[in-house]
Amino acid sequence: MSTDEKMAALLTEGRVFPPPDSFVENANARDKTLYENAEKDYEGFWADQAKELHWFRPWDKVLEWEVPFSKWFVGGKTNICYNCVDRHIKGALRNKAAIIWEGEAPEQQRVLTYWDLYREVNKFADVLKNQFKIDKGDRVTIYMPMIPELVIAMLAVVRIGAAHSIIFGGFSPESIKDRILDSQSKVVITADGGYRNGQVLQLKRNVDEALAGNDTPVTDVIVVRNMQYHMDIEINEDRDSWYHRVMRKANHFVPAAELDSEDLAFLLYTSGTTGKPKGIMHTTGGYLTGVHYSTKYVFDLKPEDVFWCTADIGWITGHSYITYGPLSNGATVVMYEGAPSYPDKDRFWHIIEKYGVTVFYTAPTAIRTFMRWGEKFPQRRNLSTLRLLGTVGEPINPEAWMWYYKNIGHERCPVVDTWWQTETGAIMVAPLPGVIPTKPGSATLPLPGYDVAVVDKDGHPVKRGEGGLLVVRKPWPSMLRGIYGDPDRYYETYWKKFGNLYFTGDGAKIDRDGYLWLLGRVDDVINVSGHRIGTMEVESACVDFPSVSEAAVIGIPHEIKGQAIVAFVTIKDGVAHTLDLIEEIESHVVEKIGAIARPEKIFITAELPKTRSGKIMRRLLRDIANGKVLGDTTTLADPKVVEELKQKYESEESS
Ligand code: WT7
């Protein structure tokens, strides 16, 4: 199906699922009170949410807003780590599991109670502060596999008022290097290696490569021994320290710093429309308020829940819904290191059965993979503890939604499709599962406290039944505070288009009931398996290959991944078009960015369609790759180029 056909199919979706009575009975939100309160008094509503956290000092003012910069809970003092850990060890949660960790190799398991977590975090905070001299405001880069030490490290960093910059373990040395330079981190925390899909990730080696050369700001690397004795790594005595050694010398208590609500908590790099990733800045009080609130009401979390979010902590989903949101709500979190198919395709369902997971959160791309594998895998396991399901990362097609609802939730569990972004910090559009009837394929309505709208190109709201651009009209507590080191780009990217509205980069349609149907990105960003990749980034990586002269990258619909990357490249004179060349370019892109950026297809062409002013017309390339009739070609310098390209592409596709 083409995108247009898919959209048409989506919008005739008529099924509605009201919240089941059994769910409503015990839900944290059972009626429209939150919506009404937020409507009546926006700032008062958010103040009420923030009051659920511990503040060392109350704020003087809820919000200061001067487009595009907001400050929330001004003058208030708090600490994210204190709220996620210290707060819970004083009462009944002290000896309850905070993290249940499951390794990829079966039967590998570790449980940390809140008290255990408290002790480890304190020790590591002391290590950072007293052995490595990390001060308030310093940036610390973390490049780790999905192991408990990653959660310990991030909590320790925010405990002492430093800011973390976590890099997903799938990124290449060059990507690590760029992010370290941009953030000017003094310390990197990593592990010797990690497991994924039965393979070993060379984490320490990648860090070594990223730090080679003398322009690095990094003075120290702390290495967790994760692979026991199975892995040889190089240790540079002047720079590297083993985590377990430094932990032996640590003090057992470091007070949580009384931070300003607006102190930087972390940077998280995400792809944009230029080749350079953006360091999205999140601060302390507002961010935690946003994730605490959404976890409590969208996931309906209570201390007795066992919550499993399958994301990697290297992405915002993992930051907000593995670590900060669930822990600040005192839940028990399942953390799984590995792949869904290892050793067999029922691994996720096995984990749900083994630990009695009650709330499960995953991505549409994973659901489509499970659909393809077939029902027999979930049928092998007892999934009766589940009471709520969630999805995130990309639009979910109604078939996948229904499959999830039936085969995982057994038609008993509400499904919450949650729309949000790295920049929004927390979920913004999703149903409150005990209040809002769901429709397969729709993220439903903005949560209470969020003014999300669909507008036309002039910023006017579209009528119900129409489509347009998704924007946010009022500031919100967990909104990004900017792009690290680049305030102009912050304005350009999100605010310039409308002046006083935050532009999400997404298209959406609003239906008769006011429900939102997300339609994907409208900018030069591709969403592959729920991960954002800038077309420019992939283009620069292609062009960086010696024999490539030009590249144009687009996204095409993909059955499992949502979208896939297609690169059209021209090569320098005298270079032969061989299959090897295609493979070499492909490997080069992976080497430059990481495996997530691997093109699905590289198409070598003599010329790219360009306007008379020399701009590559990606729109026409998208038409070609989608098998569509070519759009307007009148602005082309040479219309023949695109006709020939279309013919060649189609003959290659059919061969
Ligand atoms: C982009 C943000 C924060 C979640 C992980 C991705 C797309 C995200 C949905 C959804 C339709 C969605 C949007 C958004 N997206 N969730 N439920 N329905 N689209 O975070 O890398 O910051 O990407 O993911 O296009 O802009 P991200």
XYZ file of C-alpha atoms and ligand atoms in Angstrom:
682
model
C 0.000 0.000 0.000
C 1.201 3.512 -0.716
C 1.227 6.130 2.011
C -1.903 7.734 0.615
C -3.788 4.453 0.497
C -2.662 3.690 4.046
C -3.895 7.061 5.191
C -7.246 6.528 3.522
C -7.555 3.113 5.176
C -6.648 4.575 8.559
C -9.287 7.207 8.385
C -12.123 4.824 7.727
C -11.169 2.852 10.832
C -14.392 2.759 12.823
C -13.722 0.444 15.756
C -13.931 1.952 19.239
C -12.912 0.249 22.487
C -14.245 1.786 25.704
C -12.190 1.220 28.876
C -13.188 -2.107 30.482
C -15.075 -1.699 33.795
C -12.603 -3.919 35.597
C -9.830 -1.533 34.582
C -11.710 1.636 35.466
C -12.433 0.380 38.981
C -8.822 0.629 40.108
C -7.480 3.198 37.674
C -5.497 6.219 38.859
C -7.749 8.354 36.646
C -11.377 7.215 36.381
C -13.149 10.307 35.135
C -12.565 13.594 33.387
C -11.397 15.506 36.478
C -7.817 15.886 35.245
C -9.021 17.274 31.907
C -11.320 19.716 33.663
C -8.678 20.867 36.117
C -6.121 21.439 33.385
C -8.672 23.369 31.380
C -9.663 25.567 34.316
C -6.218 26.471 35.589
C -3.273 25.414 33.446
C -0.474 26.493 35.779
C -2.353 25.335 38.856
C -2.803 21.927 37.259
C 0.916 21.559 36.645
C 1.721 22.832 40.123
C -0.490 20.056 41.517
C 1.437 17.467 39.497
C 4.784 18.865 40.640
C 3.644 18.728 44.270
C 3.675 14.934 44.050
C 7.455 15.141 44.010
C 9.791 15.994 46.845
C 11.058 19.593 46.762
C 13.818 20.794 49.091
C 12.463 24.271 48.568
C 9.106 25.200 47.004
C 9.021 27.276 43.835
C 8.178 30.963 43.783
C 6.582 30.926 40.370
C 5.146 28.068 38.301
C 6.074 29.354 34.855
C 8.120 32.021 33.168
C 7.539 32.052 29.434
C 9.147 34.112 26.783
C 8.925 32.431 23.378
C 10.728 30.063 22.877
C 12.259 29.750 26.343
C 10.354 28.467 29.348
C 11.276 28.112 32.995
C 9.167 25.913 35.227
C 8.842 25.909 39.006
C 11.161 28.872 39.217
C 13.119 29.087 42.442
C 12.180 25.525 43.435
C 14.899 23.106 44.522
C 14.717 19.383 43.932
C 16.749 16.379 42.776
C 15.688 13.709 40.287
C 17.697 10.941 41.948
C 16.298 11.796 45.378
C 12.794 11.455 43.979
C 13.506 8.164 42.241
C 15.429 6.493 45.038
C 15.831 8.199 48.439
C 12.130 8.945 48.735
C 11.240 5.253 48.572
C 13.722 3.835 51.063
C 12.027 5.500 54.008
C 8.876 3.417 53.840
C 7.390 0.157 52.680
C 9.193 0.163 49.342
C 12.665 -0.081 50.874
C 13.086 -3.787 50.249
C 10.899 -4.035 47.168
C 12.458 -4.756 43.783
C 13.273 -1.559 41.903
C 14.979 -3.286 38.973
C 14.607 -6.861 37.823
C 17.314 -7.377 35.264
C 17.298 -10.247 32.798
C 20.402 -10.938 30.738
C 20.229 -12.125 27.182
C 21.819 -15.454 28.073
C 18.954 -17.371 29.733
C 19.007 -17.772 33.495
C 21.047 -14.624 33.962
C 19.162 -12.491 36.375
C 19.817 -9.766 38.965
C 17.388 -8.010 41.272
C 18.087 -4.675 42.936
C 15.728 -3.498 45.641
C 15.254 0.217 46.187
C 17.684 -0.085 49.078
C 20.270 -1.832 46.892
C 19.848 0.833 44.260
C 20.234 3.542 46.887
C 23.528 2.076 48.071
C 25.001 1.563 44.622
C 23.950 4.996 43.407
C 25.414 6.682 46.465
C 28.729 4.905 46.059
C 28.977 5.716 42.399
C 27.989 9.333 43.013
C 30.869 9.492 45.472
C 33.217 7.946 42.909
C 32.273 10.574 40.338
C 32.431 13.448 42.764
C 35.453 12.604 44.860
C 37.609 10.340 42.721
C 36.883 11.895 39.330
C 36.127 15.448 40.469
C 32.874 15.766 38.585
C 31.184 19.003 39.639
C 27.703 20.346 39.285
C 27.062 21.273 35.649
C 29.743 18.950 34.179
C 28.686 16.617 31.374
C 29.319 12.873 31.604
C 29.000 10.612 28.566
C 27.555 7.139 29.076
C 27.925 4.422 26.421
C 26.699 1.200 27.933
C 24.753 -1.979 27.333
C 21.394 -2.559 29.022
C 22.718 -3.534 32.446
C 21.810 -2.189 35.916
C 25.060 -0.191 36.092
C 23.648 2.025 33.356
C 20.715 3.000 35.585
C 23.072 3.379 38.557
C 25.354 5.631 36.510
C 22.616 7.930 35.244
C 21.070 8.307 38.682
C 24.501 8.990 40.212
C 25.210 11.702 37.641
C 21.982 13.585 38.336
C 22.397 13.027 42.066
C 25.456 15.274 42.145
C 24.032 17.830 39.740
C 26.051 16.829 36.693
C 24.326 16.093 33.365
C 24.483 12.835 31.456
C 24.725 12.376 27.728
C 23.820 8.770 26.982
C 24.776 7.365 23.600
C 22.938 4.313 22.288
C 25.276 1.285 22.167
C 24.633 0.820 18.442
C 26.338 4.082 17.492
C 29.743 4.091 15.816
C 33.025 5.524 17.183
C 32.628 8.551 14.970
C 29.143 9.271 16.291
C 30.470 8.918 19.852
C 33.296 11.301 19.082
C 30.975 13.986 17.673
C 28.732 13.796 20.720
C 31.645 13.901 23.167
C 33.114 16.939 21.460
C 29.796 18.727 21.306
C 29.001 18.069 24.964
C 32.610 18.547 26.157
C 32.336 15.590 28.526
C 35.245 15.014 30.893
C 34.378 11.449 31.797
C 32.999 8.517 29.797
C 31.330 5.554 31.480
C 31.272 2.380 29.418
C 31.584 -1.404 29.658
C 34.043 -3.847 28.148
C 31.251 -5.165 25.950
C 27.594 -6.062 25.773
C 25.361 -8.699 24.254
C 22.856 -8.176 21.518
C 21.307 -10.864 19.348
C 23.817 -13.373 20.590
C 26.639 -11.119 19.417
C 29.170 -9.110 21.367
C 29.148 -5.307 21.125
C 32.670 -3.885 21.253
C 31.818 -0.957 23.489
C 35.203 -0.228 25.041
C 36.952 -0.572 21.726
C 34.532 1.908 20.160
C 35.211 4.365 22.967
C 38.977 3.942 22.488
C 38.554 4.741 18.830
C 36.336 7.733 19.553
C 38.945 9.158 21.920
C 41.953 8.668 19.656
C 43.681 11.905 18.729
C 44.444 14.763 21.053
C 41.414 16.994 20.687
C 39.365 15.020 23.209
C 38.069 16.720 26.368
C 37.882 13.320 28.105
C 40.332 12.728 30.967
C 38.878 9.519 32.366
C 37.033 6.411 31.233
C 35.276 4.190 33.762
C 34.759 0.627 32.536
C 32.223 -1.838 33.897
C 33.345 -5.433 33.593
C 30.300 -7.001 31.990
C 31.823 -9.815 29.985
C 33.599 -11.422 32.946
C 36.774 -12.935 31.585
C 35.482 -13.564 28.092
C 36.767 -10.420 26.517
C 40.184 -8.897 26.067
C 40.207 -5.163 26.061
C 42.996 -2.657 26.137
C 43.410 -0.701 29.338
C 45.147 2.631 29.129
C 46.495 3.059 32.678
C 46.531 6.865 32.536
C 42.948 7.164 31.476
C 40.924 4.006 32.206
C 39.617 2.698 35.539
C 37.610 -0.430 36.299
C 34.232 0.346 37.836
C 34.491 -2.437 40.414
C 37.862 -1.154 41.612
C 36.822 2.461 42.049
C 33.593 1.331 43.754
C 35.628 -0.530 46.395
C 37.107 2.744 47.610
C 33.828 4.650 47.620
C 32.078 6.321 50.536
C 28.583 5.029 51.194
C 26.682 8.261 51.263
C 26.626 11.407 49.160
C 23.766 13.823 49.736
C 21.548 14.478 46.731
C 22.427 17.979 45.526
C 19.677 20.541 46.095
C 19.360 21.588 42.490
C 17.574 24.432 40.916
C 14.483 23.291 39.051
C 16.056 24.641 35.863
C 19.495 23.018 36.300
C 20.487 20.859 33.312
C 19.703 17.174 33.928
C 20.803 15.646 30.663
C 21.563 16.015 26.993
C 20.272 13.524 24.486
C 21.376 13.731 20.882
C 18.806 13.234 18.166
C 18.910 13.521 14.411
C 17.616 16.563 12.646
C 17.429 17.864 9.135
C 21.117 18.777 8.956
C 24.060 16.397 9.186
C 24.811 17.333 12.792
C 22.773 15.709 15.592
C 21.158 18.083 18.071
C 21.934 17.910 21.792
C 18.441 18.193 23.243
C 18.572 19.781 26.713
C 16.297 18.680 29.534
C 16.271 20.246 32.963
C 15.372 18.973 36.418
C 11.998 19.885 37.961
C 9.873 20.184 34.818
C 11.228 17.029 33.202
C 10.604 14.921 36.275
C 7.123 16.375 36.696
C 6.261 15.432 33.090
C 7.520 11.862 33.320
C 6.153 11.250 36.809
C 2.700 12.461 35.814
C 2.486 10.549 32.523
C 3.761 7.331 34.086
C 1.179 7.572 36.823
C -1.770 8.258 34.558
C -0.997 6.823 31.120
C 0.583 3.619 32.434
C -1.604 3.783 35.515
C 1.431 2.714 37.531
C 1.219 1.830 41.191
C 3.934 0.443 43.447
C 2.557 -3.107 43.028
C 3.034 -2.985 39.245
C 5.773 -4.737 37.320
C 6.442 -2.459 34.391
C 8.404 -3.406 31.316
C 9.393 -0.928 28.635
C 11.394 -2.722 25.956
C 13.274 0.343 24.664
C 16.993 0.843 25.074
C 17.958 3.462 27.662
C 20.050 5.064 24.909
C 16.808 6.576 23.569
C 14.433 9.002 25.282
C 11.851 6.242 25.761
C 14.294 4.398 27.991
C 15.318 7.535 29.909
C 11.732 8.500 30.671
C 9.986 5.132 30.982
C 12.608 2.684 32.187
C 14.428 4.882 34.633
C 12.852 8.145 35.705
C 9.065 7.788 35.392
C 8.645 4.287 36.841
C 11.218 4.726 39.603
C 9.797 8.049 40.734
C 6.457 6.221 40.990
C 8.055 3.448 43.067
C 7.244 0.724 40.541
C 9.225 -2.420 39.827
C 10.935 -2.182 36.468
C 11.958 -5.080 34.252
C 15.113 -4.401 32.283
C 16.085 -6.812 29.534
C 19.512 -6.787 27.974
C 18.957 -8.550 24.710
C 16.945 -9.389 21.627
C 13.325 -10.648 21.369
C 14.333 -13.702 19.356
C 17.054 -15.035 21.605
C 17.225 -17.973 22.140
C 13.726 -18.321 20.698
C 10.970 -16.097 19.394
C 8.936 -16.312 22.578
C 11.547 -14.603 24.731
C 9.463 -11.498 25.509
C 6.420 -13.575 26.455
C 8.613 -15.800 28.568
C 9.902 -12.759 30.473
C 6.336 -11.496 31.032
C 5.352 -14.900 32.411
C 8.487 -15.277 34.516
C 8.191 -11.943 36.344
C 4.448 -11.382 36.175
C 4.700 -8.191 34.140
C 1.518 -6.134 34.501
C 2.156 -3.213 32.119
C 4.065 -3.670 28.879
C 5.333 -0.924 26.541
C 6.889 -1.601 23.134
C 7.154 -0.297 19.551
C 4.955 -0.916 16.488
C 7.948 -2.287 14.574
C 8.377 -4.965 17.255
C 4.662 -5.782 17.146
C 4.788 -6.200 13.363
C 7.756 -8.533 13.782
C 5.794 -10.623 16.311
C 2.856 -10.734 13.905
C 5.087 -12.143 11.240
C 6.499 -14.768 13.595
C 2.960 -15.871 14.425
C 0.595 -16.347 17.350
C 2.085 -19.622 18.459
C 4.907 -17.857 20.305
C 2.771 -15.767 22.676
C 0.415 -18.752 23.033
C 3.199 -20.752 24.658
C 3.247 -18.461 27.674
C 0.929 -17.312 30.404
C 0.254 -13.625 29.848
C -2.607 -13.300 32.333
C -0.770 -10.852 34.626
C -0.870 -8.165 31.917
C -3.440 -5.433 32.442
C -2.304 -2.626 30.134
C -0.334 -2.385 26.869
C 1.408 0.576 25.272
C 3.127 1.492 22.015
C 5.452 4.291 20.937
C 7.829 5.447 18.261
C 5.842 5.660 15.051
C 2.280 5.479 13.834
C 0.781 2.061 14.549
C -1.271 0.539 11.769
C -4.708 -0.722 12.874
C -3.861 -4.372 11.991
C -0.850 -4.310 14.310
C -2.887 -2.607 17.020
C -5.598 -5.309 16.771
C -3.059 -8.098 16.767
C -1.479 -6.717 19.925
C -4.867 -6.206 21.576
C -5.970 -9.767 20.795
C -2.861 -11.885 21.012
C -1.002 -10.161 23.831
C -3.777 -8.399 25.741
C -6.380 -11.144 25.143
C -8.969 -8.402 24.541
C -8.783 -7.573 28.230
C -6.070 -4.887 28.310
C -6.468 -1.334 27.027
C -3.836 -0.351 24.447
C -2.338 3.118 24.826
C -0.695 4.516 21.697
C 1.589 7.253 23.018
C 2.842 10.088 20.848
C 5.815 12.134 21.972
C 9.404 13.033 21.058
C 12.899 13.339 22.465
C 12.136 17.054 22.627
C 8.877 16.713 24.527
C 10.552 14.607 27.233
C 7.310 12.896 28.145
C 4.149 11.527 26.522
C 1.855 14.283 25.239
C -0.841 12.554 23.210
C -2.317 9.303 24.542
C -5.508 8.027 26.097
C -5.968 7.907 29.859
C -6.758 4.178 29.817
C -9.540 4.339 32.398
C -11.242 7.307 30.778
C -10.806 7.537 27.016
C -12.203 5.008 24.523
C -9.451 3.926 22.113
C -9.494 3.542 18.327
C -6.931 1.251 16.666
C -4.330 3.443 14.948
C -5.058 6.678 16.805
C -3.057 8.125 19.690
C -6.436 9.643 20.672
C -6.320 12.968 22.544
C -3.761 15.292 24.097
C -3.230 14.449 27.758
C -4.579 16.887 30.312
C -2.142 19.801 30.523
C -1.062 19.769 26.870
C -2.319 22.118 24.202
C -1.616 20.098 21.061
C -3.318 21.089 17.805
C -3.375 20.396 14.080
C -2.908 23.562 12.035
C -2.596 24.634 8.407
C 0.523 26.237 6.989
C -0.462 29.611 8.418
C -0.900 28.223 11.894
C -4.703 28.232 11.931
C -6.375 25.158 13.429
C -7.841 22.881 10.783
C -11.476 21.787 10.953
C -12.356 18.366 12.298
C -11.993 15.814 9.546
C -8.975 17.598 8.060
C -5.227 17.153 8.124
C -2.310 19.487 8.760
C 0.762 19.972 10.911
C 1.013 18.951 14.541
C 1.963 21.816 16.876
C 1.964 22.628 20.573
C 0.503 25.964 21.553
C 1.503 26.293 25.198
C 4.798 25.534 26.935
C 4.898 22.344 29.035
C 7.096 21.349 31.987
C 9.189 18.638 30.286
C 9.785 20.565 27.069
C 13.318 20.807 25.767
C 15.093 23.916 26.986
C 17.110 24.241 23.804
C 19.811 22.650 21.683
C 23.117 22.483 23.519
C 25.395 25.268 22.354
C 23.067 26.348 19.535
C 20.168 28.617 20.537
C 19.676 29.781 16.942
C 19.133 26.268 15.704
C 16.602 25.740 18.483
C 14.578 28.677 17.218
C 15.045 27.747 13.546
C 14.001 24.135 13.975
C 10.966 24.399 16.204
C 9.715 27.990 16.318
C 10.582 29.891 13.193
C 7.842 28.326 11.105
C 4.972 29.732 13.175
C 6.621 32.211 15.541
C 4.678 31.287 18.656
C 3.809 27.613 18.125
C 6.136 24.676 18.711
C 6.381 22.725 15.451
C 6.761 18.975 15.956
C 7.795 18.051 12.409
C 4.848 15.623 12.220
C 1.741 15.634 10.068
C -1.584 14.644 11.611
C -5.277 14.508 10.976
C -8.019 15.270 13.451
C -11.228 13.234 13.156
C -14.860 14.070 13.947
C -14.376 13.235 17.634
C -11.232 15.340 17.876
C -9.003 12.242 17.899
C -5.503 12.622 16.441
C -4.165 10.331 13.735
C -0.421 10.733 13.315
C 0.815 10.546 9.754
C 4.610 10.593 10.140
C 7.311 13.203 9.598
C 6.902 16.003 7.130
C 10.573 17.066 7.235
C 13.792 15.419 6.032
C 13.782 12.912 8.834
C 13.152 9.189 8.386
C 11.682 7.023 11.114
C 13.248 3.568 10.852
C 11.912 1.103 13.427
C 10.945 3.997 15.656
C 14.377 5.635 15.439
C 14.927 8.974 13.897
C 17.549 9.335 11.198
C 18.228 12.515 9.272
C 18.447 12.116 5.492
C 21.321 14.621 5.540
C 23.302 12.512 7.972
C 23.066 9.489 5.699
C 23.839 11.622 2.654
C 26.993 13.006 4.249
C 28.071 9.484 5.172
C 27.555 8.353 1.544
C 29.418 11.323 0.113
C 32.239 10.692 2.539
C 32.960 7.466 0.636
C 35.795 8.278 -1.799
C 34.158 7.240 -5.062
C 30.747 8.793 -4.358
C 30.205 12.269 -5.702
C 26.591 13.018 -4.741
C 23.852 11.373 -2.721
C 20.154 11.887 -2.099
C 18.462 9.885 0.631
C 14.764 9.279 1.099
C 12.476 7.054 3.155
C 10.154 4.448 1.661
C 7.371 2.553 3.437
C 8.566 -0.760 4.908
C 6.345 -3.526 6.188
C 8.221 -4.155 9.423
C 10.371 -1.094 10.008
C 7.716 1.477 9.131
C 10.186 3.235 6.870
C 13.419 2.152 5.230
C 16.327 4.145 3.830
C 16.965 4.375 0.099
C 20.053 6.198 -1.165
C 20.441 7.428 -4.718
C 24.126 8.053 -5.406
C 26.194 9.240 -8.298
C 29.776 8.085 -8.536
C 32.904 9.711 -9.790
C 34.045 9.241 -13.376
C 36.013 6.113 -14.033
C 34.615 4.141 -11.087
C 32.903 0.876 -12.009
C 29.321 0.232 -10.806
C 29.783 -3.093 -9.107
C 27.846 -4.940 -6.444
C 30.948 -4.673 -4.298
C 30.789 -0.922 -4.593
C 27.219 -0.914 -3.313
C 28.221 -3.079 -0.374
C 31.213 -0.894 0.360
C 29.115 2.265 0.443
C 26.632 0.510 2.686
C 29.354 -0.582 5.129
C 30.783 2.885 5.085
C 27.463 4.378 6.199
C 27.239 1.812 9.013
C 30.786 2.594 10.051
C 30.151 6.325 10.059
C 26.808 6.358 11.886
C 25.897 2.899 13.150
C 23.865 -0.098 12.044
C 20.543 1.752 12.407
C 21.470 3.881 9.403
C 22.137 0.963 7.048
C 20.422 1.734 3.732
C 17.883 -0.820 2.573
C 18.831 -0.041 -0.985
C 21.571 1.926 -2.712
C 20.825 2.885 -6.271
C 23.674 4.097 -8.446
C 22.672 6.565 -11.097
C 24.482 8.754 -13.602
C 22.583 11.867 -12.548
C 20.183 13.136 -9.901
C 17.107 15.210 -10.759
C 17.838 18.841 -9.969
C 16.185 22.198 -10.240
C 17.779 24.858 -12.401
C 19.361 26.299 -9.281
C 20.950 22.906 -8.577
C 18.713 21.679 -5.715
C 18.169 17.928 -5.673
C 14.452 17.151 -5.954
C 13.983 14.470 -3.348
C 10.217 14.615 -3.840
C 10.632 13.083 -7.299
C 12.966 10.430 -5.957
C 10.303 9.533 -3.409
C 7.763 9.225 -6.218
C 10.111 6.908 -8.104
C 10.868 4.696 -5.112
C 7.171 4.517 -4.225
C 6.208 3.586 -7.772
C 4.050 6.673 -8.084
C 3.308 8.835 -11.083
C 5.895 11.584 -11.141
C 4.747 14.860 -9.643
C 5.421 18.250 -11.162
C 8.676 18.121 -13.141
C 8.475 21.564 -14.731
C 11.072 23.100 -12.423
C 13.679 20.515 -13.371
C 16.796 21.582 -15.221
C 16.570 18.472 -17.375
C 13.288 16.485 -17.213
C 14.881 13.593 -19.138
C 17.053 12.723 -16.115
C 14.144 11.783 -13.945
C 12.333 9.814 -16.672
C 15.415 7.707 -17.315
C 16.005 7.251 -13.637
C 12.441 6.045 -13.136
C 12.757 3.494 -15.918
C 16.051 2.140 -14.644
C 14.864 1.972 -11.054
C 11.743 0.099 -12.043
C 13.568 -2.376 -14.219
C 16.027 -3.069 -11.396
C 13.149 -3.506 -8.924
C 11.410 -6.033 -11.148
C 14.541 -8.031 -11.948
C 9.068 11.046 16.423
C 9.909 11.294 17.641
C 9.542 9.479 21.976
C 9.308 8.197 21.423
C 10.380 7.562 20.638
C 10.784 8.277 19.389
C 7.321 9.605 15.890
C 6.677 8.772 18.174
C 4.634 8.127 17.847
C 3.300 7.633 17.859
C 3.111 8.281 15.616
C 5.127 8.678 16.649
C 6.955 11.020 15.484
C 7.826 11.865 16.387
N 6.406 9.052 16.887
N 5.617 8.208 18.764
N 2.751 7.090 18.956
N 2.581 7.739 16.723
N 4.371 8.746 15.535
O 11.381 9.473 19.750
O 13.301 9.695 18.160
O 12.346 11.676 19.366
O 11.088 10.557 17.505
O 8.638 9.694 16.427
O 7.299 11.206 14.150
O 8.069 13.143 15.877
P 12.109 10.368 18.704
